[in-house]
Coordinates of N, CA and C in Angstrom, one line a residue:
X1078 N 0.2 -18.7 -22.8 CA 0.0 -18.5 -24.2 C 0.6 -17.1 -24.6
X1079 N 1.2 -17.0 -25.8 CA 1.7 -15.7 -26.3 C 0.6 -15.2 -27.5
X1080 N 1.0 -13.9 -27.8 CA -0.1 -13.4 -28.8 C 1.0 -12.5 -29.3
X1081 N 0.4 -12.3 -30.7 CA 0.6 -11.3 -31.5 C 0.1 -9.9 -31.9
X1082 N 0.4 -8.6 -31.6 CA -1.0 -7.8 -32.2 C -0.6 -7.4 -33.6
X1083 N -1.4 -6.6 -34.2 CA -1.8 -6.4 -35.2 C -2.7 -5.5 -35.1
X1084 N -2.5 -4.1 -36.1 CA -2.9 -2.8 -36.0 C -2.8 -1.8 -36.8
X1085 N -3.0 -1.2 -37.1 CA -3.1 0.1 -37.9 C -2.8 1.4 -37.3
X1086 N -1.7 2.1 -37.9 CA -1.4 3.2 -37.6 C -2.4 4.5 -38.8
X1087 N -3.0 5.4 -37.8 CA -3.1 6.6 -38.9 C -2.9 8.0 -38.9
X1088 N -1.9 8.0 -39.1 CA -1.3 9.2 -39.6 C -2.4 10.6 -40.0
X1089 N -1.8 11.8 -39.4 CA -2.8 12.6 -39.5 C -3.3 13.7 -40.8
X1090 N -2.0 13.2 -42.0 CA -1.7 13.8 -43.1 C -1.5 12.8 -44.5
X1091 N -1.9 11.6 -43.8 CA -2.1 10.6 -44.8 C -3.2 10.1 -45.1
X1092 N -3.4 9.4 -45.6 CA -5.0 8.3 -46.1 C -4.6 7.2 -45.9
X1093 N -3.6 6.4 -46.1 CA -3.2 5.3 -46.0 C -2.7 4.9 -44.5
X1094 N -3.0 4.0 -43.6 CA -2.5 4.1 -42.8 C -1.4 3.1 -42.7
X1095 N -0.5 2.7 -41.3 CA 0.7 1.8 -41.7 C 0.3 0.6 -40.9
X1096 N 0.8 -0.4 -41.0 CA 0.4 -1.7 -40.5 C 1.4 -2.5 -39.5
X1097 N 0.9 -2.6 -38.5 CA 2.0 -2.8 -37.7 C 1.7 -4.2 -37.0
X1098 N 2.9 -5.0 -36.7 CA 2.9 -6.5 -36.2 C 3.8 -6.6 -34.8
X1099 N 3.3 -6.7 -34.0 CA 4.3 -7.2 -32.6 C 5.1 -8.3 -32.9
X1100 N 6.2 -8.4 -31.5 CA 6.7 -9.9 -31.7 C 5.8 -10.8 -30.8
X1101 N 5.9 -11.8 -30.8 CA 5.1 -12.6 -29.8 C 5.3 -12.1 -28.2
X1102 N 4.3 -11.5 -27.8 CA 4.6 -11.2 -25.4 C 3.4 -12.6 -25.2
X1103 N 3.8 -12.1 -23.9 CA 2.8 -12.8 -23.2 C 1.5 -12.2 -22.9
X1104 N 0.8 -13.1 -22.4 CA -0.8 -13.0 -22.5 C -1.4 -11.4 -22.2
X1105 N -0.8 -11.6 -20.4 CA -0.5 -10.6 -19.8 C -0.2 -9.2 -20.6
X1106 N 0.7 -8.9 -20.5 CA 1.3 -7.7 -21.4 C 0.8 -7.5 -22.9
X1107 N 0.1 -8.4 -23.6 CA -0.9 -8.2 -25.0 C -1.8 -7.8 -24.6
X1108 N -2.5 -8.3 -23.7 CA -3.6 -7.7 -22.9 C -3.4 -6.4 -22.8
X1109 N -2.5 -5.4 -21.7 CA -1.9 -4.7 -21.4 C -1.7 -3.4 -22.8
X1110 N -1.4 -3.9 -23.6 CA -1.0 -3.2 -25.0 C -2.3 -2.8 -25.8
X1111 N -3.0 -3.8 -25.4 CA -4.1 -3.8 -26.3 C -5.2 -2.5 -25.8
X1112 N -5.1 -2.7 -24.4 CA -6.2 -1.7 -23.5 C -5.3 -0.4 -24.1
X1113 N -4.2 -0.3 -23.7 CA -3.4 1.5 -24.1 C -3.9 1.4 -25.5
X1114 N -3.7 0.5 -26.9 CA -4.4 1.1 -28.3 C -5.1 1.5 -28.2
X1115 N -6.5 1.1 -27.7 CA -7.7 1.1 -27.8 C -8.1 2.5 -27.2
X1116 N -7.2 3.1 -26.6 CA -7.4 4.7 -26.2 C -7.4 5.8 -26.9
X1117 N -6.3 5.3 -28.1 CA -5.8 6.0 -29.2 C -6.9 6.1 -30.1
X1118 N -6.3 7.3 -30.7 CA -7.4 7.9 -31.7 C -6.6 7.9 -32.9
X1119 N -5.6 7.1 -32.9 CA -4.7 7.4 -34.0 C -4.6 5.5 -34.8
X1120 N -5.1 4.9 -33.9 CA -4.9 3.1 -34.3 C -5.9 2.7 -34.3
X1121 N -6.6 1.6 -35.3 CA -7.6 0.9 -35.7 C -7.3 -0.3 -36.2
X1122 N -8.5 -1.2 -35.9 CA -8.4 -2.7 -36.7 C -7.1 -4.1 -35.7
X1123 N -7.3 -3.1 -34.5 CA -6.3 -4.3 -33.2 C -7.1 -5.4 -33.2
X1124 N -5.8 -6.5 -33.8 CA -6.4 -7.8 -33.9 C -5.3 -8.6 -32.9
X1125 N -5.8 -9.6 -32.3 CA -5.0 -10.5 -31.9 C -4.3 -11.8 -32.5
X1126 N -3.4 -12.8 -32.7 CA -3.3 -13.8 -33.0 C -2.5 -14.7 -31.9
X1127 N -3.5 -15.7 -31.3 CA -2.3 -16.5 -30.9 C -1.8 -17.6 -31.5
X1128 N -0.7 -18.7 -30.7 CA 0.2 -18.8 -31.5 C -0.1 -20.1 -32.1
X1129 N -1.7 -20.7 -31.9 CA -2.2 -21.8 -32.6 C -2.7 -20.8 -34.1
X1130 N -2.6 -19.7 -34.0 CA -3.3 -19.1 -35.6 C -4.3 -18.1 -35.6
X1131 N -5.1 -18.5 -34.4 CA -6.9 -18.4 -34.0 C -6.4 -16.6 -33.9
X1132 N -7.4 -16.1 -34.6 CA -7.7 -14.7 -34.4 C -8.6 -14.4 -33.0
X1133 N -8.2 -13.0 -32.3 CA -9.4 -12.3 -31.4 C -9.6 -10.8 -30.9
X1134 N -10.4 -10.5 -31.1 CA -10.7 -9.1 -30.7 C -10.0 -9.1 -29.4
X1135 N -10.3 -7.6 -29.2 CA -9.5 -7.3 -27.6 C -10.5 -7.6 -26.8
X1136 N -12.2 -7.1 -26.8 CA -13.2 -8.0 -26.2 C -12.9 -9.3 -26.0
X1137 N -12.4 -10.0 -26.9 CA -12.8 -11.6 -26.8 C -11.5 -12.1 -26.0
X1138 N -10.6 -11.6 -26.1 CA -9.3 -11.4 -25.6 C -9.4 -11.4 -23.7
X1139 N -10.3 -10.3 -23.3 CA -10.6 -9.9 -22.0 C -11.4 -11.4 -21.2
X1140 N -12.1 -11.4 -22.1 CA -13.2 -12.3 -21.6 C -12.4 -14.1 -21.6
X1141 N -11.6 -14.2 -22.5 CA -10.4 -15.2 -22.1 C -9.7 -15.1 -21.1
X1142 N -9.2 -14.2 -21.0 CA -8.3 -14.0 -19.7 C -8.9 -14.0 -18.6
X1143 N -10.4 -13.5 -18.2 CA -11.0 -14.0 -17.4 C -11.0 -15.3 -16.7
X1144 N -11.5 -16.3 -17.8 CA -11.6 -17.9 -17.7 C -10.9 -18.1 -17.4
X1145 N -9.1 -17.9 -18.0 CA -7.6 -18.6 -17.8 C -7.3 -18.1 -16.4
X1146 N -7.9 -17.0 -15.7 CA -7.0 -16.4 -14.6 C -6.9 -17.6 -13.6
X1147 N -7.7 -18.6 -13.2 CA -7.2 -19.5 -12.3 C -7.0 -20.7 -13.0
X1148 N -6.6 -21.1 -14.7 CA -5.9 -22.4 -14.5 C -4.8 -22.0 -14.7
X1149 N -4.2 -23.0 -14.7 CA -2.7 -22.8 -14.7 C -2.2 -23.1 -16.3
X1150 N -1.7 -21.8 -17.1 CA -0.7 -21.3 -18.2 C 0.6 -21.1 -18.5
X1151 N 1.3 -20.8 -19.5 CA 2.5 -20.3 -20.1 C 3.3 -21.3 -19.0
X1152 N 3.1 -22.3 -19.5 CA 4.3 -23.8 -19.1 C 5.6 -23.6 -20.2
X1153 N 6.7 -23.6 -18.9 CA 7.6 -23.6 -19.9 C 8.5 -24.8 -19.5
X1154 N 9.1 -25.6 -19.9 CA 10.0 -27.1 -19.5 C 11.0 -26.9 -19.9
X1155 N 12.0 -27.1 -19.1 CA 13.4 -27.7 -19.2 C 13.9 -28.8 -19.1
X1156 N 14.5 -29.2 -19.5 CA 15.0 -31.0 -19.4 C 16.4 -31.1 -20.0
X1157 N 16.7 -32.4 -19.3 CA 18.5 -32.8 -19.7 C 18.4 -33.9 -18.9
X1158 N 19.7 -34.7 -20.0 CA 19.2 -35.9 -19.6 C 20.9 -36.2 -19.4
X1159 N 21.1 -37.2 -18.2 CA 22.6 -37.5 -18.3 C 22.7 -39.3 -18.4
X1160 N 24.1 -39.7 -19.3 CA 24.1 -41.2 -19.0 C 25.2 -41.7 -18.4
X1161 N 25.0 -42.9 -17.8 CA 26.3 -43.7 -17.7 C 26.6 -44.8 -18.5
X1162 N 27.0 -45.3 -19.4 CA 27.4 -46.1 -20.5 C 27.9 -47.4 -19.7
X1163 N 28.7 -47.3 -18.5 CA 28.8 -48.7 -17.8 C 27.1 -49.8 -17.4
X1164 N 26.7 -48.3 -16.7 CA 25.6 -48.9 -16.0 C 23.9 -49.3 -17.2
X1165 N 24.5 -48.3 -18.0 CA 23.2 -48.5 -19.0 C 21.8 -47.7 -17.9
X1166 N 22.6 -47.0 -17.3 CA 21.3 -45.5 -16.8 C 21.4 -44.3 -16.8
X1167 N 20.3 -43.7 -16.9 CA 20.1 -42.4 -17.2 C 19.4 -41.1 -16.2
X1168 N 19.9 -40.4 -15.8 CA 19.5 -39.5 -14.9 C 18.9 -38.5 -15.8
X1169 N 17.7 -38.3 -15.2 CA 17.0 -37.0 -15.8 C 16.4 -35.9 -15.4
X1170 N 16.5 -35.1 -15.7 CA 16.3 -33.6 -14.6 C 15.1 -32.6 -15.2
X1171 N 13.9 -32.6 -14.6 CA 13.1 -31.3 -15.4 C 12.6 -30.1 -14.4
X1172 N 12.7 -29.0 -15.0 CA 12.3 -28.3 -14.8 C 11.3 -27.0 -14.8
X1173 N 10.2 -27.3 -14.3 CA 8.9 -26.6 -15.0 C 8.2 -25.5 -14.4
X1174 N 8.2 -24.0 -15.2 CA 7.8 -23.1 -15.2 C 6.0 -22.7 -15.4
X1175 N 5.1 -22.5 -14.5 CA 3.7 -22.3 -15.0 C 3.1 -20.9 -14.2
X1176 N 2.1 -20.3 -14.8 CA 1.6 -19.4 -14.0 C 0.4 -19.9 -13.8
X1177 N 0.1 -19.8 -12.5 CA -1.5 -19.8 -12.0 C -2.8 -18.3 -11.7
X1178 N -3.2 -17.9 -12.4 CA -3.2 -16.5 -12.0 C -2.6 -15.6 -11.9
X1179 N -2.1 -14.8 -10.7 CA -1.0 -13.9 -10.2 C 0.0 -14.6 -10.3
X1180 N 0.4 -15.7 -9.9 CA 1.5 -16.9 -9.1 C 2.2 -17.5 -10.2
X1181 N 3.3 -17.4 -10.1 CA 4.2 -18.0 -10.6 C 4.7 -19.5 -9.8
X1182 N 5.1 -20.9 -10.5 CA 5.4 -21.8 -10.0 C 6.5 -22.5 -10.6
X1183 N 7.1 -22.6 -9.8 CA 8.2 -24.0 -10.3 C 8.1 -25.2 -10.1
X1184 N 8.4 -26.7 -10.5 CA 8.6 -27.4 -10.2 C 9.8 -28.3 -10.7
X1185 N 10.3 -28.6 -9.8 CA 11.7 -29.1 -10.2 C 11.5 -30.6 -9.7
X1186 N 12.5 -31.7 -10.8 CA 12.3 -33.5 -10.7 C 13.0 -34.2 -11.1
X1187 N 13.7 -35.2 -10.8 CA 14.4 -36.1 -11.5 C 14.2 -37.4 -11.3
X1188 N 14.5 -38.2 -12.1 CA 14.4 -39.8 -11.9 C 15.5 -40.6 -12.7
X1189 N 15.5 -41.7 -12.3 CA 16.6 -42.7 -13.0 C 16.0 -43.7 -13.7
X1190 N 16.5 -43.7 -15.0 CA 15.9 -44.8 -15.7 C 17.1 -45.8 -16.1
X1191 N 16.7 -47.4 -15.8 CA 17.5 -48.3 -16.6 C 17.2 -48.9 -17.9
X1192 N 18.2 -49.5 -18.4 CA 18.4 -50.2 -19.8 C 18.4 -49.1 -20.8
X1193 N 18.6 -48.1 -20.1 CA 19.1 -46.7 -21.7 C 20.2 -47.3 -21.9
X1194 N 20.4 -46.9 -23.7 CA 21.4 -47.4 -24.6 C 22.3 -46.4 -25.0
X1195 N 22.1 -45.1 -25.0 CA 22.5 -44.3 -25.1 C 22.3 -42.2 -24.9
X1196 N 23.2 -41.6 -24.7 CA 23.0 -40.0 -24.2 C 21.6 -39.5 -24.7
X1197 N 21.1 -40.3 -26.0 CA 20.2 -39.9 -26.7 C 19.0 -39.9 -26.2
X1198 N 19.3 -41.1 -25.9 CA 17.9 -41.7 -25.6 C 17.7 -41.2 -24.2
X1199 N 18.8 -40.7 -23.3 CA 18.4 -40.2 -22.0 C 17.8 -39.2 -22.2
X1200 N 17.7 -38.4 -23.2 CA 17.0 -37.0 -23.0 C 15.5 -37.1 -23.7
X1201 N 15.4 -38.0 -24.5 CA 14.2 -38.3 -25.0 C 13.4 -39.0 -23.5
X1202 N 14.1 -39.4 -22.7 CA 13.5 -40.4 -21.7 C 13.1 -39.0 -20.7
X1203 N 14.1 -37.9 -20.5 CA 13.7 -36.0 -19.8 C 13.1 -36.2 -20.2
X1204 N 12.3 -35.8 -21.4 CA 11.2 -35.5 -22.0 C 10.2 -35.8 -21.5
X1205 N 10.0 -37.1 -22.0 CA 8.8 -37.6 -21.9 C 8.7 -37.5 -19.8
X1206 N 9.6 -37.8 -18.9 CA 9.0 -37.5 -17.8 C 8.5 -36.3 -17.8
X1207 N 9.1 -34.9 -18.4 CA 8.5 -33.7 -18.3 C 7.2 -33.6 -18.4
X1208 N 6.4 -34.2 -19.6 CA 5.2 -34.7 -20.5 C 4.5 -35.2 -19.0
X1209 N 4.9 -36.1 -18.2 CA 4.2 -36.9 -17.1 C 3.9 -36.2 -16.0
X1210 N 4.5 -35.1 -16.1 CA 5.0 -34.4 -14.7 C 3.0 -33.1 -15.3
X1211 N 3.1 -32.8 -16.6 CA 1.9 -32.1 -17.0 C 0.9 -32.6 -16.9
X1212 N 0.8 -34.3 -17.5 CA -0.5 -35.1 -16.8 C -1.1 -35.0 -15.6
X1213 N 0.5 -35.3 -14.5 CA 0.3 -35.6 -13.5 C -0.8 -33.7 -12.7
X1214 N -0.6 -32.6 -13.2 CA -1.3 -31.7 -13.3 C -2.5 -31.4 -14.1
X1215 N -2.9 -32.0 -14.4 CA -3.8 -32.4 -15.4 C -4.1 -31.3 -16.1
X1216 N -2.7 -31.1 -16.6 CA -2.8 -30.0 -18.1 C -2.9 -30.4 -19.2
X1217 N -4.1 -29.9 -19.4 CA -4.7 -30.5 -20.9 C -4.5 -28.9 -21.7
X1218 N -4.5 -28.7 -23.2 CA -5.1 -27.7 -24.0 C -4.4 -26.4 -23.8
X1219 N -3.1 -26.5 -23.7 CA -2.2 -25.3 -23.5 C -1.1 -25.4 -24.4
X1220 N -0.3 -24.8 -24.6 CA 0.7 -24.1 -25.4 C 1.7 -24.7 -24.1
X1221 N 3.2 -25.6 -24.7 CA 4.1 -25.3 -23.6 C 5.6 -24.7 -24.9
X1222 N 5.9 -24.2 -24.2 CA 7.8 -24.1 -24.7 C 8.6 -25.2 -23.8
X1223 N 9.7 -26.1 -24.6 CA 10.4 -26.6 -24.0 C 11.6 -26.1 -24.4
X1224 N 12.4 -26.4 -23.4 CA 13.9 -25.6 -23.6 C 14.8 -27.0 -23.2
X1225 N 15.7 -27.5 -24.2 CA 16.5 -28.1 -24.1 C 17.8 -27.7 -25.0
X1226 N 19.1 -28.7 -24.9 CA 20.3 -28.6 -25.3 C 20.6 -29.8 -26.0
X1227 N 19.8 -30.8 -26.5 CA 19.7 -31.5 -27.4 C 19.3 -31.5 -28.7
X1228 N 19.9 -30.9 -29.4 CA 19.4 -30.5 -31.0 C 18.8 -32.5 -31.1
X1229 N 19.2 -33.2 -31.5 CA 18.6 -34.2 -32.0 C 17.4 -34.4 -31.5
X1230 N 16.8 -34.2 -30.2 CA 15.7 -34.5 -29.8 C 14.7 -33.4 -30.5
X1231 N 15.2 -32.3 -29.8 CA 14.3 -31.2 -30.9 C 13.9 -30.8 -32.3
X1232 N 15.2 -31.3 -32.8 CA 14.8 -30.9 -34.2 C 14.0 -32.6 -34.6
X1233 N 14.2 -33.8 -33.8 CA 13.5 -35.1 -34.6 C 12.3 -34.6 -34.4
X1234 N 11.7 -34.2 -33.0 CA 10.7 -33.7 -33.0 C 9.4 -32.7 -33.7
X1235 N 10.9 -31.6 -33.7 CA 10.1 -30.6 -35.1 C 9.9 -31.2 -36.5
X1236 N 10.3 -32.7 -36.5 CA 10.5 -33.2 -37.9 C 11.6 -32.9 -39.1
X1237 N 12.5 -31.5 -38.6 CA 13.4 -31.0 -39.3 C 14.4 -32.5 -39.8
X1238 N 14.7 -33.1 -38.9 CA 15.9 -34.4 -38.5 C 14.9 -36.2 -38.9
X1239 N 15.6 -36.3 -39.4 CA 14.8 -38.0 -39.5 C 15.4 -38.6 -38.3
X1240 N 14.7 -40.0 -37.9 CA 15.5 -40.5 -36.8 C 15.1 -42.0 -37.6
X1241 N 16.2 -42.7 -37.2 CA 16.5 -43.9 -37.5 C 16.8 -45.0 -36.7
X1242 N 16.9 -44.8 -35.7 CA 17.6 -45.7 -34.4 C 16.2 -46.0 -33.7
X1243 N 16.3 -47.4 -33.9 CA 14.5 -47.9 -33.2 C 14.5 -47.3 -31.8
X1244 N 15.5 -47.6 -31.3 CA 15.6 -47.2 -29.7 C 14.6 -45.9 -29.6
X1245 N 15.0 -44.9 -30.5 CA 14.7 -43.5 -30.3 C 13.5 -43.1 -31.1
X1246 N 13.0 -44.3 -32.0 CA 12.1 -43.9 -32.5 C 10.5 -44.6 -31.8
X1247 N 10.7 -45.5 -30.8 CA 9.7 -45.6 -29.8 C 10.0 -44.6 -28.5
X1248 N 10.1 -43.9 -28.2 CA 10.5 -42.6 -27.6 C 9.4 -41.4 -28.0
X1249 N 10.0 -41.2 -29.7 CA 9.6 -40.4 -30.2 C 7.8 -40.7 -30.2
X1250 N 7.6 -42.1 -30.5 CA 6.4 -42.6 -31.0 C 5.5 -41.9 -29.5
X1251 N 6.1 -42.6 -27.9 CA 5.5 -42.7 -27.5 C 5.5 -41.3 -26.7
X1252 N 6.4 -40.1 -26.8 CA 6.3 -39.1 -26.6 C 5.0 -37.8 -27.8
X1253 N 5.1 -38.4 -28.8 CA 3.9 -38.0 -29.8 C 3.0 -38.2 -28.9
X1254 N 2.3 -39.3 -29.2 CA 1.4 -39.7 -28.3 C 0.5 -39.6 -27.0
X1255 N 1.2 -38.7 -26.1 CA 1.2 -38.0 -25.3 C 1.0 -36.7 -25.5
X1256 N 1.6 -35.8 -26.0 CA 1.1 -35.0 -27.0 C 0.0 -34.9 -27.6
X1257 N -0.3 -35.7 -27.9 CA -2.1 -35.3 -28.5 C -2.9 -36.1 -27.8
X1258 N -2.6 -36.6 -26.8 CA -3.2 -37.2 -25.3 C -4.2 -35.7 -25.1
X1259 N -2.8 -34.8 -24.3 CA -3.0 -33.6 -23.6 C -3.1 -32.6 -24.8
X1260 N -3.1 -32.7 -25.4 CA -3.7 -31.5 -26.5 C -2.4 -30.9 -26.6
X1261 N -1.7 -30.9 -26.2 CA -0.9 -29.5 -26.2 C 0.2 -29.0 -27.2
X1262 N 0.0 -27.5 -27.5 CA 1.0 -26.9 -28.7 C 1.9 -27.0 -27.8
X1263 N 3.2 -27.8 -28.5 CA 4.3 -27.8 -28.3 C 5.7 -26.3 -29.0
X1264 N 6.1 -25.9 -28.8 CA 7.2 -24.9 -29.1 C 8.5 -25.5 -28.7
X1265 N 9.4 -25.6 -29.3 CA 10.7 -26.1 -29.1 C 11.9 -24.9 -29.2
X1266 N 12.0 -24.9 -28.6 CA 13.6 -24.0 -28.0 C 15.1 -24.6 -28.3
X1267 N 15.7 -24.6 -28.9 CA 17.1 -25.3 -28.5 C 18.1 -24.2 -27.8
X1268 N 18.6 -24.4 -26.7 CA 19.6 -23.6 -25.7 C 20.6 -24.2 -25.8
X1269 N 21.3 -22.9 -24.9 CA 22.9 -23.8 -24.6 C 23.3 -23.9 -23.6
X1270 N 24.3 -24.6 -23.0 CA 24.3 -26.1 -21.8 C 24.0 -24.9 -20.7
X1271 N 24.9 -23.6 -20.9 CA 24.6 -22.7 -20.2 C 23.0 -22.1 -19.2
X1272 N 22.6 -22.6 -20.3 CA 21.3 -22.4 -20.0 C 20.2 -23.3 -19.2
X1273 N 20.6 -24.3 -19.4 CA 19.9 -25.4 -18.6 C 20.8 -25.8 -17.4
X1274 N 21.7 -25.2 -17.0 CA 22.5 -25.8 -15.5 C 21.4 -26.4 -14.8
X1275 N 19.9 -26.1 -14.3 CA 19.2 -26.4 -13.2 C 18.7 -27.9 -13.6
X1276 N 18.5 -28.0 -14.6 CA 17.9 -29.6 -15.3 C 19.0 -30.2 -15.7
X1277 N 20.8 -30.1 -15.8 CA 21.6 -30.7 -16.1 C 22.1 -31.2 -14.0
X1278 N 21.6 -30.6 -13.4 CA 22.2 -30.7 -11.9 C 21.3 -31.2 -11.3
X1279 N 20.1 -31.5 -12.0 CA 19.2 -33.0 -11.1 C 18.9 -33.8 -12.0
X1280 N 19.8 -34.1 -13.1 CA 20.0 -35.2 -14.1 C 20.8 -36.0 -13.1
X1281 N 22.1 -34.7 -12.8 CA 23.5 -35.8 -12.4 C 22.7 -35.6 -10.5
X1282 N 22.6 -35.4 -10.2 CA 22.2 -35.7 -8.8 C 21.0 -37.7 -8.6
X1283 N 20.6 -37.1 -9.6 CA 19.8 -38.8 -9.8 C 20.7 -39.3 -10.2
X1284 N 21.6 -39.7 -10.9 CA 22.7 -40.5 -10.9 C 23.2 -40.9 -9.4
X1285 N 23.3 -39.8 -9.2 CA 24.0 -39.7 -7.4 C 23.6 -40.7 -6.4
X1286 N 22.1 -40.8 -6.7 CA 21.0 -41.3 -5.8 C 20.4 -40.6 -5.1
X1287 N 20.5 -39.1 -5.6 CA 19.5 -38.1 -4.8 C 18.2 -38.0 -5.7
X1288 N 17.1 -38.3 -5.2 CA 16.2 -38.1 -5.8 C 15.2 -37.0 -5.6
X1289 N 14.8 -36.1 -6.2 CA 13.9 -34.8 -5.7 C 12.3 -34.7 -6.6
X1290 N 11.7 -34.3 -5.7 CA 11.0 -33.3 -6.3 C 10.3 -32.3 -5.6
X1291 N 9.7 -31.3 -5.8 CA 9.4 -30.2 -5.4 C 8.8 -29.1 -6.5
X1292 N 7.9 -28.6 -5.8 CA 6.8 -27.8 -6.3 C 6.7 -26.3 -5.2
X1293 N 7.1 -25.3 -6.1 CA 7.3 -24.0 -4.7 C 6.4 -22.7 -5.7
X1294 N 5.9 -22.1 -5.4 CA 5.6 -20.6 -5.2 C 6.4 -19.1 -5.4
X1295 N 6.8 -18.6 -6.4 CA 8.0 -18.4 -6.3 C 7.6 -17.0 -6.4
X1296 N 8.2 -16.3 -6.1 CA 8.1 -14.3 -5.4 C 8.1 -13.7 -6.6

């Protein structure tokens, strides 16, 4: 989860004081910011917001992070999807970032789907495994970011983009769906290809017939 702060500066020759907004950090490091304000004799009225809206004191803040310290948070996904147009299949690659506590985790996956109709629909079909791969963790009630290189997927999602193609709009339906299965605030990222190499290289590896997955611990 990311947060926002929110605070008051006071000046030692003014009455008015100034108002100050973070960009969104992480939990961690809000936390972190919040305990150094709270020292100061010069800032008042530290409010938190995360990124569902919800206001919290730095108290209420602490006492959260208590609870969250052993589930596992700040899920971030990658996905790419590749096709073959002869064969009508789709290789798909995700790649998922979570913290457990101290611990950082990755887990990296691909699989092959038949009767895709098109590049489109392979990345909608990443997706939703990414989505399976959270179940399969039984991540309910979290915030994730997904990071992909498919503007159509993302922006149909964000609603920005209409979609019209039935193919892609039972995808969409049944990727929603899942989504408010697991509760979860979604955040959408669009990157570039540059950026997803690791989820574009076990798209095409599942094409290959290498199949992976793996879950590691990372330093």
């Amino acid at each position: 989860m990311k947060y926002k702060l929110e605070y008051t500066f006071q000046m030692k020759k003014k009455k008015e004081g100034i108002h100050f907004t973070s960009d969104w950090i992480q939990s961690a490091l809000a936390l972190e910011m919040g305990e150094e304000l709270e020292k100061r004799n010069d800032t008042k009225d530290l409010i938190f917001y995360d990124e569902k809206g919800t206001s919290w004191t730095l108290k209420e803040l602490r006492k959260l992070n208590e609870e969250m310290e052993e589930e596992p948070h700040d899920f971030t996904v990658y996905f790419d999807g590749g096709y073959h147009k002869e064969t009508k299949t789709a290789g798909i690659g995700v790649v998922l970032f979570f913290q457990q506590g101290k611990k950082k985790f990755r887990v990296r996956a691909n699989e092959l789907f038949h009767d895709i109709l098109s590049n489109n629909e392979a990345e909608y079909a990443a997706l939703f495994h990414a989505l399976n791969l959270l179940e399969e963790l039984e991540v309910r009630d979290v915030t994730c970011e997904v990071k992909g290189d498919s503007q159509v997927v993302l922006k149909q999602l964000e609603g920005e983009w209409p979609c019209y193609e039935e193919d892609l709009n039972r995808w969409l339906d049944r990727i929603e769906a899942k989504i408010k299965k697991l509760h979860l605030n979604m955040i959408y990222t669009s990157i570039g290809r540059n950026e997803n190499k690791e989820a574009d290289k076990l798209a095409t590896q599942s094409l290959e017939g290498k199949r992976i997955y793996s879950k590691m611990q990372l330093i």
